[in-house]
JSON list of C-alpha atoms in Angstrom, two decimals:
[
{"chain": "A", "resi": 185, "resn": "UNK", "atom": "CA", "xyz": [-45.31, 88.02, -110.83]},
{"chain": "A", "resi": 186, "resn": "UNK", "atom": "CA", "xyz": [-47.55, 91.01, -110.75]},
{"chain": "A", "resi": 187, "resn": "UNK", "atom": "CA", "xyz": [-46.84, 94.36, -109.34]},
{"chain": "A", "resi": 188, "resn": "UNK", "atom": "CA", "xyz": [-47.81, 95.11, -105.78]},
{"chain": "A", "resi": 189, "resn": "UNK", "atom": "CA", "xyz": [-50.45, 97.81, -105.30]},
{"chain": "A", "resi": 190, "resn": "UNK", "atom": "CA", "xyz": [-49.24, 100.71, -103.08]},
{"chain": "A", "resi": 191, "resn": "UNK", "atom": "CA", "xyz": [-51.74, 101.20, -100.20]},
{"chain": "A", "resi": 192, "resn": "UNK", "atom": "CA", "xyz": [-52.31, 104.61, -98.73]},
{"chain": "A", "resi": 193, "resn": "UNK", "atom": "CA", "xyz": [-51.11, 104.51, -95.18]},
{"chain": "A", "resi": 194, "resn": "UNK", "atom": "CA", "xyz": [-53.69, 104.82, -92.43]},
{"chain": "A", "resi": 195, "resn": "UNK", "atom": "CA", "xyz": [-53.75, 108.25, -91.01]},
{"chain": "A", "resi": 196, "resn": "UNK", "atom": "CA", "xyz": [-52.73, 108.92, -87.37]},
{"chain": "A", "resi": 197, "resn": "UNK", "atom": "CA", "xyz": [-55.37, 110.98, -85.62]},
{"chain": "A", "resi": 198, "resn": "UNK", "atom": "CA", "xyz": [-54.79, 113.49, -82.82]},
{"chain": "A", "resi": 199, "resn": "UNK", "atom": "CA", "xyz": [-57.50, 111.78, -80.83]},
{"chain": "A", "resi": 200, "resn": "UNK", "atom": "CA", "xyz": [-55.65, 108.51, -81.02]},
{"chain": "A", "resi": 201, "resn": "UNK", "atom": "CA", "xyz": [-52.45, 109.98, -79.64]},
{"chain": "A", "resi": 202, "resn": "UNK", "atom": "CA", "xyz": [-54.44, 111.88, -76.87]},
{"chain": "A", "resi": 203, "resn": "UNK", "atom": "CA", "xyz": [-55.87, 108.68, -75.69]},
{"chain": "A", "resi": 204, "resn": "UNK", "atom": "CA", "xyz": [-52.41, 106.98, -75.67]},
{"chain": "A", "resi": 205, "resn": "UNK", "atom": "CA", "xyz": [-50.73, 110.20, -74.17]},
{"chain": "A", "resi": 206, "resn": "UNK", "atom": "CA", "xyz": [-48.03, 109.99, -76.97]},
{"chain": "A", "resi": 207, "resn": "UNK", "atom": "CA", "xyz": [-46.35, 113.33, -77.76]},
{"chain": "A", "resi": 208, "resn": "UNK", "atom": "CA", "xyz": [-45.50, 114.83, -81.12]},
{"chain": "A", "resi": 209, "resn": "UNK", "atom": "CA", "xyz": [-42.05, 115.30, -82.65]},
{"chain": "A", "resi": 210, "resn": "UNK", "atom": "CA", "xyz": [-41.76, 118.17, -85.18]},
{"chain": "A", "resi": 211, "resn": "UNK", "atom": "CA", "xyz": [-39.04, 118.86, -87.57]},
{"chain": "A", "resi": 212, "resn": "UNK", "atom": "CA", "xyz": [-38.59, 121.76, -89.98]},
{"chain": "A", "resi": 213, "resn": "UNK", "atom": "CA", "xyz": [-37.94, 120.61, -93.53]},
{"chain": "A", "resi": 214, "resn": "UNK", "atom": "CA", "xyz": [-35.97, 123.85, -94.30]},
{"chain": "A", "resi": 215, "resn": "UNK", "atom": "CA", "xyz": [-33.63, 124.47, -91.31]},
{"chain": "A", "resi": 216, "resn": "UNK", "atom": "CA", "xyz": [-33.90, 121.07, -89.71]},
{"chain": "A", "resi": 217, "resn": "UNK", "atom": "CA", "xyz": [-34.81, 122.53, -86.38]},
{"chain": "A", "resi": 218, "resn": "UNK", "atom": "CA", "xyz": [-36.71, 120.00, -84.32]},
{"chain": "A", "resi": 219, "resn": "UNK", "atom": "CA", "xyz": [-38.83, 120.01, -81.12]},
{"chain": "A", "resi": 220, "resn": "UNK", "atom": "CA", "xyz": [-41.68, 118.19, -79.51]},
{"chain": "A", "resi": 221, "resn": "UNK", "atom": "CA", "xyz": [-45.14, 119.14, -78.31]},
{"chain": "A", "resi": 222, "resn": "UNK", "atom": "CA", "xyz": [-47.22, 117.42, -75.58]},
{"chain": "A", "resi": 223, "resn": "UNK", "atom": "CA", "xyz": [-50.59, 116.29, -76.74]},
{"chain": "A", "resi": 224, "resn": "UNK", "atom": "CA", "xyz": [-52.21, 117.81, -73.66]},
{"chain": "A", "resi": 225, "resn": "UNK", "atom": "CA", "xyz": [-51.16, 121.21, -74.96]},
{"chain": "A", "resi": 226, "resn": "UNK", "atom": "CA", "xyz": [-53.22, 120.66, -78.12]},
{"chain": "A", "resi": 227, "resn": "UNK", "atom": "CA", "xyz": [-56.49, 120.01, -76.18]},
{"chain": "A", "resi": 228, "resn": "UNK", "atom": "CA", "xyz": [-58.21, 123.00, -77.96]},
{"chain": "A", "resi": 229, "resn": "UNK", "atom": "CA", "xyz": [-57.80, 121.32, -81.35]},
{"chain": "A", "resi": 230, "resn": "UNK", "atom": "CA", "xyz": [-60.36, 118.71, -82.61]},
{"chain": "A", "resi": 231, "resn": "UNK", "atom": "CA", "xyz": [-59.51, 115.08, -82.50]},
{"chain": "A", "resi": 232, "resn": "UNK", "atom": "CA", "xyz": [-60.22, 114.26, -86.10]},
{"chain": "A", "resi": 233, "resn": "UNK", "atom": "CA", "xyz": [-57.00, 116.21, -87.24]},
{"chain": "A", "resi": 234, "resn": "UNK", "atom": "CA", "xyz": [-54.25, 114.05, -88.79]},
{"chain": "A", "resi": 235, "resn": "UNK", "atom": "CA", "xyz": [-50.53, 114.61, -88.58]},
{"chain": "A", "resi": 236, "resn": "UNK", "atom": "CA", "xyz": [-50.61, 116.18, -92.10]},
{"chain": "A", "resi": 237, "resn": "UNK", "atom": "CA", "xyz": [-53.28, 118.64, -90.94]},
{"chain": "A", "resi": 238, "resn": "UNK", "atom": "CA", "xyz": [-51.20, 119.58, -87.99]},
{"chain": "A", "resi": 239, "resn": "UNK", "atom": "CA", "xyz": [-48.22, 120.05, -90.16]},
{"chain": "A", "resi": 240, "resn": "UNK", "atom": "CA", "xyz": [-50.19, 122.73, -92.06]},
{"chain": "A", "resi": 241, "resn": "UNK", "atom": "CA", "xyz": [-50.86, 124.67, -88.82]},
{"chain": "A", "resi": 242, "resn": "UNK", "atom": "CA", "xyz": [-47.27, 124.84, -87.62]},
{"chain": "A", "resi": 243, "resn": "UNK", "atom": "CA", "xyz": [-44.72, 127.60, -87.73]},
{"chain": "A", "resi": 244, "resn": "UNK", "atom": "CA", "xyz": [-40.97, 126.91, -87.18]},
{"chain": "A", "resi": 245, "resn": "UNK", "atom": "CA", "xyz": [-39.73, 128.81, -84.17]},
{"chain": "A", "resi": 246, "resn": "UNK", "atom": "CA", "xyz": [-36.21, 129.01, -85.57]},
{"chain": "A", "resi": 247, "resn": "UNK", "atom": "CA", "xyz": [-36.70, 130.10, -89.18]},
{"chain": "A", "resi": 248, "resn": "UNK", "atom": "CA", "xyz": [-40.21, 131.44, -88.65]},
{"chain": "A", "resi": 249, "resn": "UNK", "atom": "CA", "xyz": [-41.45, 129.47, -91.88]},
{"chain": "A", "resi": 250, "resn": "UNK", "atom": "CA", "xyz": [-45.07, 128.47, -91.98]},
{"chain": "A", "resi": 251, "resn": "UNK", "atom": "CA", "xyz": [-46.29, 125.00, -93.07]},
{"chain": "A", "resi": 252, "resn": "UNK", "atom": "CA", "xyz": [-42.85, 123.37, -93.53]},
{"chain": "A", "resi": 253, "resn": "UNK", "atom": "CA", "xyz": [-42.71, 121.08, -90.52]},
{"chain": "A", "resi": 254, "resn": "UNK", "atom": "CA", "xyz": [-43.29, 117.34, -90.58]},
{"chain": "A", "resi": 255, "resn": "UNK", "atom": "CA", "xyz": [-45.23, 116.05, -87.59]},
{"chain": "A", "resi": 256, "resn": "UNK", "atom": "CA", "xyz": [-44.87, 112.53, -86.33]},
{"chain": "A", "resi": 257, "resn": "UNK", "atom": "CA", "xyz": [-45.80, 110.69, -83.11]},
{"chain": "A", "resi": 258, "resn": "UNK", "atom": "CA", "xyz": [-43.04, 110.20, -80.72]},
{"chain": "A", "resi": 259, "resn": "UNK", "atom": "CA", "xyz": [-41.22, 107.19, -82.23]},
{"chain": "A", "resi": 260, "resn": "UNK", "atom": "CA", "xyz": [-40.68, 104.67, -79.39]},
{"chain": "A", "resi": 261, "resn": "UNK", "atom": "CA", "xyz": [-44.03, 104.79, -77.76]},
{"chain": "A", "resi": 262, "resn": "UNK", "atom": "CA", "xyz": [-45.90, 104.82, -81.03]},
{"chain": "A", "resi": 263, "resn": "UNK", "atom": "CA", "xyz": [-43.99, 101.71, -82.45]},
{"chain": "A", "resi": 264, "resn": "UNK", "atom": "CA", "xyz": [-44.45, 100.01, -79.14]},
{"chain": "A", "resi": 265, "resn": "UNK", "atom": "CA", "xyz": [-48.15, 100.60, -79.26]},
{"chain": "A", "resi": 266, "resn": "UNK", "atom": "CA", "xyz": [-48.48, 99.44, -82.83]},
{"chain": "A", "resi": 267, "resn": "UNK", "atom": "CA", "xyz": [-46.42, 96.25, -82.15]},
{"chain": "A", "resi": 268, "resn": "UNK", "atom": "CA", "xyz": [-48.42, 95.45, -79.07]},
{"chain": "A", "resi": 269, "resn": "UNK", "atom": "CA", "xyz": [-51.85, 95.86, -80.82]},
{"chain": "A", "resi": 270, "resn": "UNK", "atom": "CA", "xyz": [-50.71, 93.95, -84.05]},
{"chain": "A", "resi": 271, "resn": "UNK", "atom": "CA", "xyz": [-51.17, 96.94, -86.28]},
{"chain": "A", "resi": 272, "resn": "UNK", "atom": "CA", "xyz": [-48.00, 96.07, -88.26]},
{"chain": "A", "resi": 273, "resn": "UNK", "atom": "CA", "xyz": [-49.31, 97.60, -91.44]},
{"chain": "A", "resi": 274, "resn": "UNK", "atom": "CA", "xyz": [-49.19, 101.05, -89.66]},
{"chain": "A", "resi": 275, "resn": "UNK", "atom": "CA", "xyz": [-45.53, 100.71, -88.63]},
{"chain": "A", "resi": 276, "resn": "UNK", "atom": "CA", "xyz": [-43.35, 103.59, -90.08]},
{"chain": "A", "resi": 277, "resn": "UNK", "atom": "CA", "xyz": [-40.51, 102.53, -92.33]},
{"chain": "A", "resi": 278, "resn": "UNK", "atom": "CA", "xyz": [-37.97, 103.21, -89.64]},
{"chain": "A", "resi": 279, "resn": "UNK", "atom": "CA", "xyz": [-39.54, 100.76, -87.02]},
{"chain": "A", "resi": 280, "resn": "UNK", "atom": "CA", "xyz": [-36.96, 98.23, -87.90]},
{"chain": "A", "resi": 281, "resn": "UNK", "atom": "CA", "xyz": [-34.34, 100.47, -86.27]},
{"chain": "A", "resi": 282, "resn": "UNK", "atom": "CA", "xyz": [-36.24, 100.36, -82.94]},
{"chain": "A", "resi": 283, "resn": "UNK", "atom": "CA", "xyz": [-35.40, 97.02, -81.14]},
{"chain": "A", "resi": 284, "resn": "UNK", "atom": "CA", "xyz": [-38.31, 94.93, -79.80]},
{"chain": "A", "resi": 285, "resn": "UNK", "atom": "CA", "xyz": [-36.81, 95.27, -76.28]},
{"chain": "A", "resi": 286, "resn": "UNK", "atom": "CA", "xyz": [-37.82, 98.86, -76.29]},
{"chain": "A", "resi": 287, "resn": "UNK", "atom": "CA", "xyz": [-41.43, 97.88, -76.34]},
{"chain": "A", "resi": 288, "resn": "UNK", "atom": "CA", "xyz": [-41.29, 97.62, -72.52]},
{"chain": "A", "resi": 289, "resn": "UNK", "atom": "CA", "xyz": [-41.68, 101.41, -72.31]},
{"chain": "A", "resi": 290, "resn": "UNK", "atom": "CA", "xyz": [-45.45, 101.29, -72.50]},
{"chain": "A", "resi": 291, "resn": "UNK", "atom": "CA", "xyz": [-46.94, 104.72, -73.60]},
{"chain": "A", "resi": 292, "resn": "UNK", "atom": "CA", "xyz": [-50.16, 104.21, -71.58]},
{"chain": "A", "resi": 293, "resn": "UNK", "atom": "CA", "xyz": [-48.39, 104.16, -68.23]},
{"chain": "A", "resi": 294, "resn": "UNK", "atom": "CA", "xyz": [-47.53, 107.53, -66.72]}
]
């Protein structure tokens, strides 16, 4: 059997999360401080930014370090959206820990 080729994951764009109204979770890699940001508070930023781009723009409010946070979409609504739309190749590796029954929490309903 041959080796599997590693594929670059598809980026998650800010415009995509705005459309779905899915908030962002941030975690500092140094002090492990975490928090969340609503996507509506980022309306001044362009939609073509990826989560990696946003991570480069953040500063931890606990340790005051710049560019050390990881930025991810809020897990449950994002995973539910990917499962509903059949985008299984975009599921994060921790999606197996989110039961399918939690997909009832649709992110596109207020």
